[in-house]
Short mmCIF file of C-alpha atoms and ligand atoms in Angstrom, two decimals:
data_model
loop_
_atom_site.label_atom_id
_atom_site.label_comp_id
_atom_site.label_asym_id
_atom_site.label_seq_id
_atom_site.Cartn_x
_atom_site.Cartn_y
_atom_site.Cartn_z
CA UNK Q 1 24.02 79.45 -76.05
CA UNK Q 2 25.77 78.15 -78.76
CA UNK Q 3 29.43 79.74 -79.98
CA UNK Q 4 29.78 78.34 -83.65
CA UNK Q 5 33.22 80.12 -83.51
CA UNK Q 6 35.01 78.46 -86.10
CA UNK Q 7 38.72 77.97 -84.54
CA UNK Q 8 41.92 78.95 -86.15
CA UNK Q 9 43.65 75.97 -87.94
CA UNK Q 10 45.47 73.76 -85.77
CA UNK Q 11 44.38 75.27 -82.88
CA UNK Q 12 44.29 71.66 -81.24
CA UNK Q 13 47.45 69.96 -82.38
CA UNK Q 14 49.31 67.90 -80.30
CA UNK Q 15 52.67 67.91 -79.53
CA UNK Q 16 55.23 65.91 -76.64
CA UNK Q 17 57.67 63.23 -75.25
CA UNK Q 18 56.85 59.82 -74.65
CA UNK Q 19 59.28 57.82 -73.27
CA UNK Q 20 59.53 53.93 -73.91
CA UNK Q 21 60.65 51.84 -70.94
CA UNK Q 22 60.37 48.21 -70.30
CA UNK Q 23 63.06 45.23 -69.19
CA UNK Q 24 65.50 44.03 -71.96
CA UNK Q 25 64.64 42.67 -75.20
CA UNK Q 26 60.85 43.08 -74.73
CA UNK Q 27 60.72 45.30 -78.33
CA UNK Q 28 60.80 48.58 -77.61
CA UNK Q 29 63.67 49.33 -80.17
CA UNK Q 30 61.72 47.64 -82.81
CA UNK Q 31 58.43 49.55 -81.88
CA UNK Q 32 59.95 52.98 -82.09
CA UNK Q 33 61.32 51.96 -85.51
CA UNK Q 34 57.79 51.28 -86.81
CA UNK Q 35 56.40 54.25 -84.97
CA UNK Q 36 58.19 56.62 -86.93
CA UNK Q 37 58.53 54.52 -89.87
CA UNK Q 38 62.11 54.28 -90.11
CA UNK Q 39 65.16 52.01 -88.62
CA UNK Q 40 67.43 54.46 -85.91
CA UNK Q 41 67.13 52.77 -82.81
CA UNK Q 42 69.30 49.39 -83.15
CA UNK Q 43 67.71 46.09 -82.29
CA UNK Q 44 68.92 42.49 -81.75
CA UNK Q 45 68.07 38.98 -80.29
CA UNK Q 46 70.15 40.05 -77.31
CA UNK Q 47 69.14 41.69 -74.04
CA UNK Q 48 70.78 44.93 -73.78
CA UNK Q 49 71.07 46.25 -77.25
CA UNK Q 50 70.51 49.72 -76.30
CA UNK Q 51 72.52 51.98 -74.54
CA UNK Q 52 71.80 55.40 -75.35
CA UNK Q 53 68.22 56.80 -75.56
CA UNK Q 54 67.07 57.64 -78.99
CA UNK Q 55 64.60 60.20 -79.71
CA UNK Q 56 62.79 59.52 -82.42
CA UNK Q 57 60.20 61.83 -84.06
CA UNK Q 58 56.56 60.82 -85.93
CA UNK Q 59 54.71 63.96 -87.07
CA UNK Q 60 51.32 63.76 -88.77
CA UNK Q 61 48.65 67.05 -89.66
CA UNK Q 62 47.00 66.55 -86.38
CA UNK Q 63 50.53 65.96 -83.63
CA UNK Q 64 54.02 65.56 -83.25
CA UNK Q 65 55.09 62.47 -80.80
CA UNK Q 66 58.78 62.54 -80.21
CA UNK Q 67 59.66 58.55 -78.56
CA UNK Q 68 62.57 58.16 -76.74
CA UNK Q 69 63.65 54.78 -76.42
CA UNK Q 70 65.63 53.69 -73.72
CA UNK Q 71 67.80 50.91 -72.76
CA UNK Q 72 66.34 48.34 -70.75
CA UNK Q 73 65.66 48.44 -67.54
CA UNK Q 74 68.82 46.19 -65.57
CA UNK Q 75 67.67 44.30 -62.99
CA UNK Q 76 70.63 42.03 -63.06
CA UNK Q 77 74.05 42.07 -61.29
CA UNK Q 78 75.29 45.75 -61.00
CA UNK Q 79 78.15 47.56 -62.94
CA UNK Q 80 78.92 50.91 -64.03
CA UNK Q 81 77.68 50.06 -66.96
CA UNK Q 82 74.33 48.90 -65.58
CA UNK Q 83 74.13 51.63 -63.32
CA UNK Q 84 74.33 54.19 -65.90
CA UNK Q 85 72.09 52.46 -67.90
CA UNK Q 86 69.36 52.63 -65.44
CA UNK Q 87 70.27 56.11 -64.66
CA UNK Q 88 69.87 57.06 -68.31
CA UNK Q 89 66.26 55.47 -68.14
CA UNK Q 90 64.78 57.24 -64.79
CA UNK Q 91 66.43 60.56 -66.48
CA UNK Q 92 64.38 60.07 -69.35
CA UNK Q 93 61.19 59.40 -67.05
CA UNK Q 94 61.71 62.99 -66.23
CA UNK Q 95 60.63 64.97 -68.29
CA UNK Q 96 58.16 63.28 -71.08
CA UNK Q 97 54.50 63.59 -71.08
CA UNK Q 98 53.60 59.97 -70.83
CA UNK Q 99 55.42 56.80 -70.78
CA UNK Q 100 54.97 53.72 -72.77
CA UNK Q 101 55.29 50.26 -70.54
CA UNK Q 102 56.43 47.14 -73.14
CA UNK Q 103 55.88 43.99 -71.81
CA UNK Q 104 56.25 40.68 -73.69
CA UNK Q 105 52.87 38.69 -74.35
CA UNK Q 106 52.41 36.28 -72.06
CA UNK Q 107 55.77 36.47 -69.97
CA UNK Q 108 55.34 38.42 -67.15
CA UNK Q 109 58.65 37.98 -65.28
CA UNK Q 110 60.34 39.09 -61.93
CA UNK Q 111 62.31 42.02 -64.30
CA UNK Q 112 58.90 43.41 -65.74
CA UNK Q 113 57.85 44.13 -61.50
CA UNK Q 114 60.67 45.61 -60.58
CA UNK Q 115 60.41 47.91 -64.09
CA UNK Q 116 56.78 48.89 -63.01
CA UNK Q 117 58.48 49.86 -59.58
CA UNK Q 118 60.03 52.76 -61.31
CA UNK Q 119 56.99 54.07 -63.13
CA UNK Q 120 55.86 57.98 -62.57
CA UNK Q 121 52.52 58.00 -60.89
CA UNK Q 122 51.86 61.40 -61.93
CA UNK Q 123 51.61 60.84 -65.75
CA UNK Q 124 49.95 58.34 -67.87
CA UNK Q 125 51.23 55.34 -68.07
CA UNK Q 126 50.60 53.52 -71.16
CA UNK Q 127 50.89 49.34 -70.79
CA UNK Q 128 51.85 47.99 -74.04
CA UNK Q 129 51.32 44.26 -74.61
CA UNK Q 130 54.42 43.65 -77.32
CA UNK Q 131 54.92 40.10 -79.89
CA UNK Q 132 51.22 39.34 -80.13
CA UNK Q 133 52.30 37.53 -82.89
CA UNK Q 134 53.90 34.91 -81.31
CA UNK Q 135 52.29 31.25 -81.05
CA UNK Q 136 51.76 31.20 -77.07
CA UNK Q 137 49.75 34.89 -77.26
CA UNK Q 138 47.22 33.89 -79.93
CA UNK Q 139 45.00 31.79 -77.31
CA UNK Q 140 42.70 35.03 -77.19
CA UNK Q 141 41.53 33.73 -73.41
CA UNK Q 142 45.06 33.37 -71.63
CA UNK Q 143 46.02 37.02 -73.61
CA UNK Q 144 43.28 38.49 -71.83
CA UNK Q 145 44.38 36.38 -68.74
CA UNK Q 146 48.05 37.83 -68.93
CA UNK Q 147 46.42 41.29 -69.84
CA UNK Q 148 44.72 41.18 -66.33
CA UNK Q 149 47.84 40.02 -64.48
CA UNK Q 150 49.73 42.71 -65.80
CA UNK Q 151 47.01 45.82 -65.00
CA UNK Q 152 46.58 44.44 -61.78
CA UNK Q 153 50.44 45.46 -60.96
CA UNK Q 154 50.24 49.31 -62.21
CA UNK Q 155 47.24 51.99 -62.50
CA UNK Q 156 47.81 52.32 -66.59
CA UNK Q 157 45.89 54.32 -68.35
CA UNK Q 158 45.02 52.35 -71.20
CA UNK Q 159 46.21 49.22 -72.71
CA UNK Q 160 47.36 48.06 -76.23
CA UNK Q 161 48.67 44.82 -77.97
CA UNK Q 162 50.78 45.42 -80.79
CA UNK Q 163 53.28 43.40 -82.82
CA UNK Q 164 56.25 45.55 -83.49
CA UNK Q 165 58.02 43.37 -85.63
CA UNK Q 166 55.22 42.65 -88.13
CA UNK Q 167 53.80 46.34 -87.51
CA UNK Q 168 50.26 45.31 -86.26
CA UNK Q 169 48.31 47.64 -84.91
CA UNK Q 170 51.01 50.26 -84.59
CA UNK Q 171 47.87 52.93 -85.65
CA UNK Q 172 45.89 52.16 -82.86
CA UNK Q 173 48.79 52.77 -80.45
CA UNK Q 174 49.29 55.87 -81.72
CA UNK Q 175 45.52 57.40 -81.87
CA UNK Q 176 45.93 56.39 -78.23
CA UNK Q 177 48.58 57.82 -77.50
CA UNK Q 178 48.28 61.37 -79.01
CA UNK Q 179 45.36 62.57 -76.41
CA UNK Q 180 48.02 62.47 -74.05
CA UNK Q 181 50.28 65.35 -75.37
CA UNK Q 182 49.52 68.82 -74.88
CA UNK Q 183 48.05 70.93 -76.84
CA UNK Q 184 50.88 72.44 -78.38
CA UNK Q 185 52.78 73.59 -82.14
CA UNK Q 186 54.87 71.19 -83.23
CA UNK Q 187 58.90 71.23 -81.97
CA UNK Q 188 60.70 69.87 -84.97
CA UNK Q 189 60.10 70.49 -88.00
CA UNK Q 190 58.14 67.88 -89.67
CA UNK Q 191 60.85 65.62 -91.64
CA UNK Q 192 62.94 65.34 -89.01
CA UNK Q 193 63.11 61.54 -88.01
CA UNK Q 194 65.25 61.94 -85.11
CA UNK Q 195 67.70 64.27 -82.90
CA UNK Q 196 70.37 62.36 -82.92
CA UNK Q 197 73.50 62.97 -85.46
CA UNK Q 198 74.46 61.26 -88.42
CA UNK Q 199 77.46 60.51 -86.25
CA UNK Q 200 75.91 58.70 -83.52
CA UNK Q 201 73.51 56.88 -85.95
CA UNK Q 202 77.21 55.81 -88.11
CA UNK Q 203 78.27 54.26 -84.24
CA UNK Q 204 75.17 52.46 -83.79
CA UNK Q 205 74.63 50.87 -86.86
CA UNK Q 206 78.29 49.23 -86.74
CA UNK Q 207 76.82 48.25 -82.61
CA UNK Q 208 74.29 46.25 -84.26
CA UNK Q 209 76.10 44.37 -86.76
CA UNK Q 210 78.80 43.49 -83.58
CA UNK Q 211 75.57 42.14 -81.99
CA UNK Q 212 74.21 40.09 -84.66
CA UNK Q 213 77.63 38.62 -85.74
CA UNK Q 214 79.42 37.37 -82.45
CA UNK Q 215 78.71 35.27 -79.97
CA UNK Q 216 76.57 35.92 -76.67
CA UNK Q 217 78.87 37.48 -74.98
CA UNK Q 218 81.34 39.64 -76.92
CA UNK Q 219 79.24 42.78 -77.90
CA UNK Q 220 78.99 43.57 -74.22
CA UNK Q 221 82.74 44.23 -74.12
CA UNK Q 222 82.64 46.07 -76.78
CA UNK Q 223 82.92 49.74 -77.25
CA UNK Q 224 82.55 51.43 -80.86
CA UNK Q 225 83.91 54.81 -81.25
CA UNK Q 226 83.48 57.12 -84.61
CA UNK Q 227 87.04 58.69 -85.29
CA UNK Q 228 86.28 60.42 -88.07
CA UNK Q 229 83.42 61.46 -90.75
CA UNK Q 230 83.49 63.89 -93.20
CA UNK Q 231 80.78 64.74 -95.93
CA UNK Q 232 83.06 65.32 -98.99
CA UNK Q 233 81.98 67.27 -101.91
CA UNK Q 234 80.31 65.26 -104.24
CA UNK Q 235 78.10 63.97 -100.86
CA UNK Q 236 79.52 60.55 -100.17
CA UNK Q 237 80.12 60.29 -96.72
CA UNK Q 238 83.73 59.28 -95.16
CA UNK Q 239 83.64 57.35 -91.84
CA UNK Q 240 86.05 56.24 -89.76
CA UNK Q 241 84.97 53.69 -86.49
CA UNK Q 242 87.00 52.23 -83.99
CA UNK Q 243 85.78 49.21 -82.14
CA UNK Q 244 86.98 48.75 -78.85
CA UNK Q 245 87.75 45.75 -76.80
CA UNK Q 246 89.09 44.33 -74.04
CA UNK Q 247 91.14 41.66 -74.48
CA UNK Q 248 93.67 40.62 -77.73
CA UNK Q 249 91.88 37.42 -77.81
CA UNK Q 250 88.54 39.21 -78.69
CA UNK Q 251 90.05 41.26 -81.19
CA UNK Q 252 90.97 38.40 -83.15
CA UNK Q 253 87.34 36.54 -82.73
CA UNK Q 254 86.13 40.43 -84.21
CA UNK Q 255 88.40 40.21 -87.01
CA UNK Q 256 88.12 36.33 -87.70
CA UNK Q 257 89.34 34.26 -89.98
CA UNK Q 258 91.55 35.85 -93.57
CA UNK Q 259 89.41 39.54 -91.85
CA UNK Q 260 86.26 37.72 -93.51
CA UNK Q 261 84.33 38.56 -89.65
CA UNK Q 262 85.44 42.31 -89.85
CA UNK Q 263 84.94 42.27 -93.93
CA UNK Q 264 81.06 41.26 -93.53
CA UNK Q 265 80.33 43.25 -90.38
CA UNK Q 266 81.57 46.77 -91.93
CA UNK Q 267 80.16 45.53 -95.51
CA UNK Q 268 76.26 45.40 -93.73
CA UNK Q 269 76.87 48.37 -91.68
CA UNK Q 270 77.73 49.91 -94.46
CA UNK Q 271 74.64 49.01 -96.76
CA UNK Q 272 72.85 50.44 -93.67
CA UNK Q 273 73.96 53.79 -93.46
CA UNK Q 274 73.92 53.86 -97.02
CA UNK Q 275 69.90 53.80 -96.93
CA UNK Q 276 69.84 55.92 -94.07
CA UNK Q 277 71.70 58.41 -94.94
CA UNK Q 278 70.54 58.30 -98.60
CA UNK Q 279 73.81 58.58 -99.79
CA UNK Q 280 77.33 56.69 -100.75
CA UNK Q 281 79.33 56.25 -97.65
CA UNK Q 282 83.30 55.46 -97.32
CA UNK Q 283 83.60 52.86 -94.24
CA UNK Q 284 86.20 51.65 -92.44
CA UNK Q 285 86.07 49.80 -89.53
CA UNK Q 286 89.20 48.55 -87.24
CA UNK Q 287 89.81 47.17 -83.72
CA UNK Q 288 91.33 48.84 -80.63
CA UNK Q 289 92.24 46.98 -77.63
CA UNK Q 290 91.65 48.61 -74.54
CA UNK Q 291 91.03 46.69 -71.60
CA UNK Q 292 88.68 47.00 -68.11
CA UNK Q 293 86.32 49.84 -69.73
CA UNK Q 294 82.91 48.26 -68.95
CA UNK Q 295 84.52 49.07 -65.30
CA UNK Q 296 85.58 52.41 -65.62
CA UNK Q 297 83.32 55.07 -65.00
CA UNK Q 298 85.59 58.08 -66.33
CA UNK Q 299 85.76 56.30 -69.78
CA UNK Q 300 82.36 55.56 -70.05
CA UNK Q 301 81.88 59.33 -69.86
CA UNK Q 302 84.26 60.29 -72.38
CA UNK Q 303 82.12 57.57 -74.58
CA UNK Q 304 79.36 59.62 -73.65
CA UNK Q 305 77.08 57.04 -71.73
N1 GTP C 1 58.08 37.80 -82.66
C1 GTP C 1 58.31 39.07 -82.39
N2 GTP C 1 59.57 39.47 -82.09
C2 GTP C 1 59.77 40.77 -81.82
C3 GTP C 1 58.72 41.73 -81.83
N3 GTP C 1 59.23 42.93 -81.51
C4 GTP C 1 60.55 42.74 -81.32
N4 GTP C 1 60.89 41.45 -81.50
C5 GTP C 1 62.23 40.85 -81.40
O1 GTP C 1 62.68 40.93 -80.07
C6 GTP C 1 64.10 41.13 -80.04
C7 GTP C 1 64.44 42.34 -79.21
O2 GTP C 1 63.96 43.51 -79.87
P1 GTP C 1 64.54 44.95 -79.51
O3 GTP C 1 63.68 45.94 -80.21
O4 GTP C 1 66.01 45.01 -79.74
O5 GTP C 1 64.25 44.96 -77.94
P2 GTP C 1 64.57 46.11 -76.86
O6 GTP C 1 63.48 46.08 -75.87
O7 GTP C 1 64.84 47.40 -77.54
O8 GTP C 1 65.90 45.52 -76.21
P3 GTP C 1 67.04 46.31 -75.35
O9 GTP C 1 67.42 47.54 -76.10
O10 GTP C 1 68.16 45.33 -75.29
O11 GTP C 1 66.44 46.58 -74.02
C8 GTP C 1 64.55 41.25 -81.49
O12 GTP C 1 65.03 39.99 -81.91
C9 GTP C 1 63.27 41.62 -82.21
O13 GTP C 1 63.25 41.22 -83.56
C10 GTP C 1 57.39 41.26 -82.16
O14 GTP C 1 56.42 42.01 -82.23
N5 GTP C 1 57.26 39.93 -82.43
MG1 MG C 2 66.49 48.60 -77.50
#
């Protein structure tokens, strides 16, 4: 017998968590940017750009997907630092709806295994086959080779290849993906972009612009603090960030030569939170020497991490 009830509108939307997990520098910053459409998650050419996870929010007429995108998985030699890192990532495995597994096209590495190890077996497990746009993936035979390699490690659920950077097939990830929510109302409200405070999105962009204008090494012993930030009257933002270091030598590499390091890193940063915010913003950005805090586990929690 047929019901022909006609159902109440909406009665099927979907709403949930989806967490993003994968080893360092395999994309998932970049893809969570282009999921939702807009730049909050930092991303770099380093390993280890991201520290804190980022929720970030994509709402449509038919679900709500809220990402969180995590720092990448450390498989390397252990610190505090690392340690909390990979604590931050198995706490956000806990409680999301399905997870999102980035891998690299065609590298498969030592790192990606001992990722999968961590995996929840009890919700879907999405594999994600990132940088299709790269010369060594577009021999459509060895991608499908790689694509086997990888399944064969994990039970997924389904598989996708995307290019986050060039935002291919970023549509198809996300039909995918929404079957795997809950029916549910959405939990934000629908032009929110992300949880995360104008604040923390201040620190983050000045993180990036440390990344992408020193050397390999410095930006891991770096710290950047917000000190102050006020939204005056007329709506222009006031912000005040600290960088921290560890050593007097580094603050001087930060600064650089006549301040013109410090000038063109607070200058972008900046520009940046100028677009993001939508509105003027005051910056200024000085160095703090404080030594031994990648070390120093009762600092890193006053920072938060
Ligand atoms: N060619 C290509 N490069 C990409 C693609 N997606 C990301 N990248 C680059 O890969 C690098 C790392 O990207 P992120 O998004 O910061 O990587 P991540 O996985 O978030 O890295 P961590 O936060 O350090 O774990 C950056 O230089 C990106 O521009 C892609 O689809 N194609
Ligand atoms: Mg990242």
């Amino acid at each position: 017998m047929e019901m022909n009830l006609t159902p109440p509108p909406g009665h099927d939307y979907r709403c949930g968590f989806v967490a993003i997990v994968g080893r360092p520098n395999v994309g998932k910053s970049t893809l969570m940017n282009h999921l939702i459409g807009q730049k909050i998650s930092i991303t770099s050419k380093k390993a280890q750009t991201t520290r804190h996870k980022v929720n970030g929010i994509y709402t449509d007429d038919t679900a709500q997907l809220v990402f969180v995108d995590t720092p990448g998985f450390q498989t390397d030699h252990r610190n505090a630092l690392n340690d909390r890192l990979n604590q931050n990532v198995t706490e956000a495995l806990g409680g999301v709806d399905a997870v999102v597994f980035v891998v690299e096209a065609m590298r498969f590495t030592e790192a990606d295994r001992t990722v999968i190890k961590q995996l929840p077996r009890h919700i879907p497990v999405w594999l994600v086959v990132n940088k299709i746009d790269k010369d060594k993936a577009k021999d459509r035979l060895a991608l499908q080779g790689f694509i086997d390699e990888v399944q064969a490690a994990f039970d997924f659920a389904g598989v996708e290849v995307v290019s986050a950077k060039h935002g291919l097939r970023i549509a198809h990830l996300l039909a995918a993906l929404k079957p795997l929510l809950p029916v549910s109302v959405p939990l934000y409200p629908s032009d929110m972009v992300t949880d995360k405070s104008a604040r923390f999105l201040a620190m983050e962009i000045v993180r990036e612009k440390l990344f992408r204008y020193l050397g390999e090494e410095l930006p891991y012993a770096m710290n950047v603090e917000v000190e102050q930030f006020e939204e005056a009257e007329n709506g222009l933002y006031r912000i005040y960030i600290a960088v921290l270091v560890d050593k007097d030598s580094q603050k001087g590499i930060l600064i650089g030569k006549g301040g013109e390091k410090l000038k063109k890193i607070s200058t972008e940063a900046r520009l940046d939170m100028e677009k993001l915010f939508d509105t003027k913003v005051f910056l200024k950005v000085w160095v703090k020497v404080k030594s031994g805090w990648a070390d120093d586990i009762r600092f890193l929690r006053e920072l938060g991490l």
